[in-house]
mmCIF file of C-alpha atoms and ligand atoms in Angstrom:
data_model
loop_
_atom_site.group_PDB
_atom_site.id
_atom_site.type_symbol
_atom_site.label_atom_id
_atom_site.label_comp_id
_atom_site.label_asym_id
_atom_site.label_seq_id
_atom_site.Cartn_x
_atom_site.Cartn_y
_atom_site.Cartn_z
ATOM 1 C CA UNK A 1 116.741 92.165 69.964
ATOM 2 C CA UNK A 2 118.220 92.014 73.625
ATOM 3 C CA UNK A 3 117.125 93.285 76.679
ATOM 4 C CA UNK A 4 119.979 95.126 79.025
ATOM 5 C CA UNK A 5 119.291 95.930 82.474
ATOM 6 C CA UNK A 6 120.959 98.254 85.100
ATOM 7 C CA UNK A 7 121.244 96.769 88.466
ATOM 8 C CA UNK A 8 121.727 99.347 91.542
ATOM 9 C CA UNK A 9 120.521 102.585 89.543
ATOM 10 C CA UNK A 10 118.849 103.842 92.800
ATOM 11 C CA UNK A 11 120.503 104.632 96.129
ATOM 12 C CA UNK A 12 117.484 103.466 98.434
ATOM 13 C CA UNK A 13 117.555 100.055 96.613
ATOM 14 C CA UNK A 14 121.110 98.865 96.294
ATOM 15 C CA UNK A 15 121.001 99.863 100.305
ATOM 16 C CA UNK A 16 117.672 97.555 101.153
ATOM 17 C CA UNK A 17 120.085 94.784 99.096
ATOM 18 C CA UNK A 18 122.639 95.648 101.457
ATOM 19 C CA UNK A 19 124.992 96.072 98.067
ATOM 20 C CA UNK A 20 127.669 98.770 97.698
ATOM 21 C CA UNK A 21 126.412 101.927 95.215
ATOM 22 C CA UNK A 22 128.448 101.161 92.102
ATOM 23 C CA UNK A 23 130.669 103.707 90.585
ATOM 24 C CA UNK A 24 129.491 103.299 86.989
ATOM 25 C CA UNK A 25 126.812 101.542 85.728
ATOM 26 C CA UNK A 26 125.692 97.563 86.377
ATOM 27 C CA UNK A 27 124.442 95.951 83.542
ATOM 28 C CA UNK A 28 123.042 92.365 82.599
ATOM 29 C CA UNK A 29 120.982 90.960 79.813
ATOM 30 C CA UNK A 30 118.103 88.935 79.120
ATOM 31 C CA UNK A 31 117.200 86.857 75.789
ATOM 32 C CA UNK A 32 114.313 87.923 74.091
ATOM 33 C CA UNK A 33 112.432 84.913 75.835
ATOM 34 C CA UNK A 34 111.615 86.382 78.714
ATOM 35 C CA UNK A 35 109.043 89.145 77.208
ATOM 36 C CA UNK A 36 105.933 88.826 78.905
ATOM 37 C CA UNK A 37 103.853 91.068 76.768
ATOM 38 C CA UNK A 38 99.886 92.386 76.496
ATOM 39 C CA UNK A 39 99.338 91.664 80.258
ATOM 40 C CA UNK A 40 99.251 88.095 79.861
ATOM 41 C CA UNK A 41 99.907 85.733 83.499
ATOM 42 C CA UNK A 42 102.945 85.608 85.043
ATOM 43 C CA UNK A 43 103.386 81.461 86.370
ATOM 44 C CA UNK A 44 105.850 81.527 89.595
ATOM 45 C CA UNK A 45 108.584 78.920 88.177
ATOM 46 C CA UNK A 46 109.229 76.187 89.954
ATOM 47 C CA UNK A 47 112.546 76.250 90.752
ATOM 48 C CA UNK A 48 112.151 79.328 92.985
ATOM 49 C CA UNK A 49 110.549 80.285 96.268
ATOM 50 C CA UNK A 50 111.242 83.088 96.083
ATOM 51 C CA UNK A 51 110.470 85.572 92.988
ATOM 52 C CA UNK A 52 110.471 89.398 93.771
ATOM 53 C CA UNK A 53 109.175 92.494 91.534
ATOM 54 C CA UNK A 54 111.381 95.478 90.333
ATOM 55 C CA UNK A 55 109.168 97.672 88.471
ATOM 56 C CA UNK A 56 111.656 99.877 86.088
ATOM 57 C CA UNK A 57 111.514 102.439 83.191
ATOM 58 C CA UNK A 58 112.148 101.207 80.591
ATOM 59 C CA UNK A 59 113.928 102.914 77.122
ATOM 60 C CA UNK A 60 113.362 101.575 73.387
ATOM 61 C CA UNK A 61 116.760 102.161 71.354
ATOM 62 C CA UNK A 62 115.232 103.203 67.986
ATOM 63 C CA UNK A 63 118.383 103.446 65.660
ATOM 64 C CA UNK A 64 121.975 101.655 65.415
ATOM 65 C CA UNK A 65 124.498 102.805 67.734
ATOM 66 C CA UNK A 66 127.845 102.106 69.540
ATOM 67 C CA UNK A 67 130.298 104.111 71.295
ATOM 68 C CA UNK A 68 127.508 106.571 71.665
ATOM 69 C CA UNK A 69 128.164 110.034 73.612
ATOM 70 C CA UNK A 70 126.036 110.792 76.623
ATOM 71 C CA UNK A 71 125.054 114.534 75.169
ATOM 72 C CA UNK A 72 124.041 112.368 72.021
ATOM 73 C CA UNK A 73 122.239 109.662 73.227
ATOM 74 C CA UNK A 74 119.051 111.497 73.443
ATOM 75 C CA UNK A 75 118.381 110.485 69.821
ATOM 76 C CA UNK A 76 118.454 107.254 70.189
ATOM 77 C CA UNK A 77 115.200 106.866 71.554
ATOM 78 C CA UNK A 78 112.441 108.247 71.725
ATOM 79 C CA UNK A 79 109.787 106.350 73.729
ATOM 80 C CA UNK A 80 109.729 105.514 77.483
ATOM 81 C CA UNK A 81 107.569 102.396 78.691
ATOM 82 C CA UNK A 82 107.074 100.667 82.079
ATOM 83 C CA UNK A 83 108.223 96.929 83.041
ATOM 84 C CA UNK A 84 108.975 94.227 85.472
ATOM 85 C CA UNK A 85 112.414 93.088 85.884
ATOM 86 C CA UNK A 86 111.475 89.709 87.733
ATOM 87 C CA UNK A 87 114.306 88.252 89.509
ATOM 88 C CA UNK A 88 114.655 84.782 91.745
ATOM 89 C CA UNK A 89 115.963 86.851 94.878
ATOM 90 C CA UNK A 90 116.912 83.025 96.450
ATOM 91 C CA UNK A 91 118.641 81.821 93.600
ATOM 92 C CA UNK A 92 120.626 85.416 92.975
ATOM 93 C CA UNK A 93 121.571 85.244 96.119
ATOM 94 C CA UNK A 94 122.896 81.189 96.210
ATOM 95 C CA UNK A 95 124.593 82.819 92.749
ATOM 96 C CA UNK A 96 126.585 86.068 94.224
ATOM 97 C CA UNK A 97 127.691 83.453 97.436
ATOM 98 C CA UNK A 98 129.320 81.420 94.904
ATOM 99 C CA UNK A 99 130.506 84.547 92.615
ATOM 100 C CA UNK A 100 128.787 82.892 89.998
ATOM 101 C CA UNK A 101 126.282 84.950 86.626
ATOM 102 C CA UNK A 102 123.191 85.680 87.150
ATOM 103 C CA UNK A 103 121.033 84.480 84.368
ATOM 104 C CA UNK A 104 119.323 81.714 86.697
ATOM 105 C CA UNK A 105 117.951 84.611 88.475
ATOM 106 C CA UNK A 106 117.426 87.074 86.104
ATOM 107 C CA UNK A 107 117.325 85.383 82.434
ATOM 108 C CA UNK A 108 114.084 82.815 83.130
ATOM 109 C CA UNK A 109 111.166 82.505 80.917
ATOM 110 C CA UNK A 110 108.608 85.302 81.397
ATOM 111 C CA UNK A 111 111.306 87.829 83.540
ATOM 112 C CA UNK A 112 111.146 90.757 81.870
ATOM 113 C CA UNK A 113 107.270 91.813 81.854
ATOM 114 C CA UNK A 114 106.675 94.856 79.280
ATOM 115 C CA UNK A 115 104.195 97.294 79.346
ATOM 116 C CA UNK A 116 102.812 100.461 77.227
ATOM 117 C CA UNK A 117 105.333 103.089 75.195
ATOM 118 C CA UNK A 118 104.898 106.680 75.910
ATOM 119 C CA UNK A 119 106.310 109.106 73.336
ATOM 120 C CA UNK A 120 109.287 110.673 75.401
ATOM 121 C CA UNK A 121 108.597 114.431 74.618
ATOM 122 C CA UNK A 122 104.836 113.878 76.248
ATOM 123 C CA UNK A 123 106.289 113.560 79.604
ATOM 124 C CA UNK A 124 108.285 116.689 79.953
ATOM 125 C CA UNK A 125 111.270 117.090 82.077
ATOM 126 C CA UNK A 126 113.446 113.599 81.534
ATOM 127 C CA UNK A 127 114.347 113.636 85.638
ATOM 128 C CA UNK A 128 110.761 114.465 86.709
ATOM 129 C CA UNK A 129 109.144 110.638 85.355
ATOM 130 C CA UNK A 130 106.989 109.581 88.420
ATOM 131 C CA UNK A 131 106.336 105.387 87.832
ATOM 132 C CA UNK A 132 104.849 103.247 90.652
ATOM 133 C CA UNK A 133 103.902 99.522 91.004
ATOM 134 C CA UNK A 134 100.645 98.416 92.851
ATOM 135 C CA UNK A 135 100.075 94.935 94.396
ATOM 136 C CA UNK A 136 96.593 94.207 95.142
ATOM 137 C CA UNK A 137 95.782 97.570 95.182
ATOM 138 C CA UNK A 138 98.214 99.298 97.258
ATOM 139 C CA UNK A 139 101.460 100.875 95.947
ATOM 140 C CA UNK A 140 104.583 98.736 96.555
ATOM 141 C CA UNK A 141 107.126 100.903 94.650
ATOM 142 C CA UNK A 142 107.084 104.644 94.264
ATOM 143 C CA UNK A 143 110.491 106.183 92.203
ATOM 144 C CA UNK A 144 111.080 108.898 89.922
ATOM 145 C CA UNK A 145 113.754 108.651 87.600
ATOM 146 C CA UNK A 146 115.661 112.179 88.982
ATOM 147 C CA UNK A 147 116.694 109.915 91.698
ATOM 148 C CA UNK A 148 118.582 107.391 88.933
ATOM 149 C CA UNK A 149 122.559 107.373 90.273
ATOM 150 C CA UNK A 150 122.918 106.717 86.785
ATOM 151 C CA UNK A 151 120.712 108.525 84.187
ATOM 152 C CA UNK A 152 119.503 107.320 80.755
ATOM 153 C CA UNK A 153 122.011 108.951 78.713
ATOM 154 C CA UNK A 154 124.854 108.197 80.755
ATOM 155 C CA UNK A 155 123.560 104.477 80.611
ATOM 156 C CA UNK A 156 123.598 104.716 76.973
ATOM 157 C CA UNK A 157 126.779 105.831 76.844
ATOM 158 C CA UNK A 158 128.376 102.838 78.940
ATOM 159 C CA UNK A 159 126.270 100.309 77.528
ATOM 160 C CA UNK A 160 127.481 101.135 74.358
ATOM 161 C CA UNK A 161 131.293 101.426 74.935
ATOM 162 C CA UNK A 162 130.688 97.289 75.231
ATOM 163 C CA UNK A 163 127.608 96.731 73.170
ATOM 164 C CA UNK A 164 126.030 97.522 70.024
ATOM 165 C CA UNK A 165 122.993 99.189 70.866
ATOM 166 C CA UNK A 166 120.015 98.036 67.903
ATOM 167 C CA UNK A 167 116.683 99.189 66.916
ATOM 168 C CA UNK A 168 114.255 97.666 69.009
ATOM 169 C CA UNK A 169 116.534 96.445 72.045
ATOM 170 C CA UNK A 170 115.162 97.684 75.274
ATOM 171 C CA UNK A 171 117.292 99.133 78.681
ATOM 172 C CA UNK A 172 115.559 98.325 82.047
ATOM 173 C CA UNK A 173 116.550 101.349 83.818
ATOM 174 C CA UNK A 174 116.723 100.017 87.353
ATOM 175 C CA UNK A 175 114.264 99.713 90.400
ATOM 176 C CA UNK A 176 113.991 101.639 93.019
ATOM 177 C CA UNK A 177 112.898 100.560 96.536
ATOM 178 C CA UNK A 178 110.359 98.345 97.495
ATOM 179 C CA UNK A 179 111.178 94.926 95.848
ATOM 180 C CA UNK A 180 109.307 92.526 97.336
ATOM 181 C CA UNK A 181 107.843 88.674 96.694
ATOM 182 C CA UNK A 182 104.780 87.907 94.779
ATOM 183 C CA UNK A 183 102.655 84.687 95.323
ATOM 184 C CA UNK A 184 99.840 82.886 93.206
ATOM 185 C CA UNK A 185 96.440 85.205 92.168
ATOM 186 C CA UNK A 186 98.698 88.642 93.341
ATOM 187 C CA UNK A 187 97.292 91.415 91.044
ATOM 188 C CA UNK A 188 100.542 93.607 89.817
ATOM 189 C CA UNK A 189 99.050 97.315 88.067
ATOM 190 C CA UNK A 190 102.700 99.611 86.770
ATOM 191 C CA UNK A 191 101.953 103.024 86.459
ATOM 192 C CA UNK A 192 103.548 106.449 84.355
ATOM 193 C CA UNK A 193 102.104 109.120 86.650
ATOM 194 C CA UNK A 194 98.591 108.457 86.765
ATOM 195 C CA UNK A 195 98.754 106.447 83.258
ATOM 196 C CA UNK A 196 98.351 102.917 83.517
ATOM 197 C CA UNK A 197 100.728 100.858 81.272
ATOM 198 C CA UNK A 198 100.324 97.222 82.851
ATOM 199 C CA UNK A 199 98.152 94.981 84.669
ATOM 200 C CA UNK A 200 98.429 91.164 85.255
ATOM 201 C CA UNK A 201 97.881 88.618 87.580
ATOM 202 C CA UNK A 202 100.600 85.965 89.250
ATOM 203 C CA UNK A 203 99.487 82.721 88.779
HETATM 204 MG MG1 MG B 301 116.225 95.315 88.210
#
């Protein structure tokens, strides 16, 4: 399985970056290594001093797909979970000086923290999916995925002009404002409305 994330999907975001709003969708990957799963510790790696959250929607591909049309992609999944994209904000930014990838940043051990499913048809209207990340209590990041410059469908469809989408492989959907650092014993809680669907501590 892979993991494929969108980078500037939210307006507010790619402006606090100071990066230009992209004209079709940004994507990356992750290996499968860096699932952090059943709310198990996040340890700050030691080659950064500087790791920031992006809580994100995420989407579960549940069948085989490529060159997939937007008014199709619907059926292509069918749950919605919750997730951390962490990134190394001081090595990205060392990387995009040097126009250089950024899997130092992005692709480390532990990155891509994953959360609870929630079947897709129990959360009504696709553009009306409040999520929100707390730190120690008080919310960090607020979004609803409306505000996506790019939605989930139209994702799907880009994604999988290049890439064969597979059962199982998951799409972080993009963050939207409010990244920020975390440091050792920080407490991070992702939330689906008022539904809880992670909590862990930074160690
Ligand atoms: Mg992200």
């Amino acid at each position: 399985m892979k993991i494929i994330c969108i980078g500037r999907n939210y307006l507010k975001h790619a402006r606090e970056l100071d990066s230009d709003v992209p004209d079709e969708p940004v994507f990356f990957m992750k290996p499968d290594s860096c699932l952090l799963l059943d709310n198990r510790n996040f340890f700050i790696p030691g080659f950064s001093s500087e790791i920031h959250y992006e809580v994100e929607l995420v989407v579960k591909i549940n069948r085989l797909g490529k060159t997939i049309e937007a008014r199709y992609a619907h059926r292509y999944y069918d749950e919605i979970g919750l997730g951390v994209d962490f990134t190394a904000r001081d090595v990205q930014r060392q990387l995009i000086a040097k126009g250089l990838p950024w899997e130092k940043s992005k692709a480390f051990d532990s990155a891509a923290v994953l959360g609870e499913f929630i079947p897709k048809e129990t959360l009504g209207d696709p553009g009306q999916i409040e999520f929100s990340l707390r730190k120690n209590g008080e919310v960090v990041q607020a979004g609803i995925s409306g505000d996506m410059i790019f939605s989930v469908d139209t994702i799907i469809e880009h994604v999988s002009r290049f890439v064969t989408l597979k059962i199982g492989d998951l799409i972080y959907t993009g963050t939207p404002a409010g990244v920020g650092p975390v440091k050792i014993n920080d407490r991070l809680e992702g939330f689906i409305g008022e539904r809880k669907m992670f909590d862990f501590l930074v160690k």
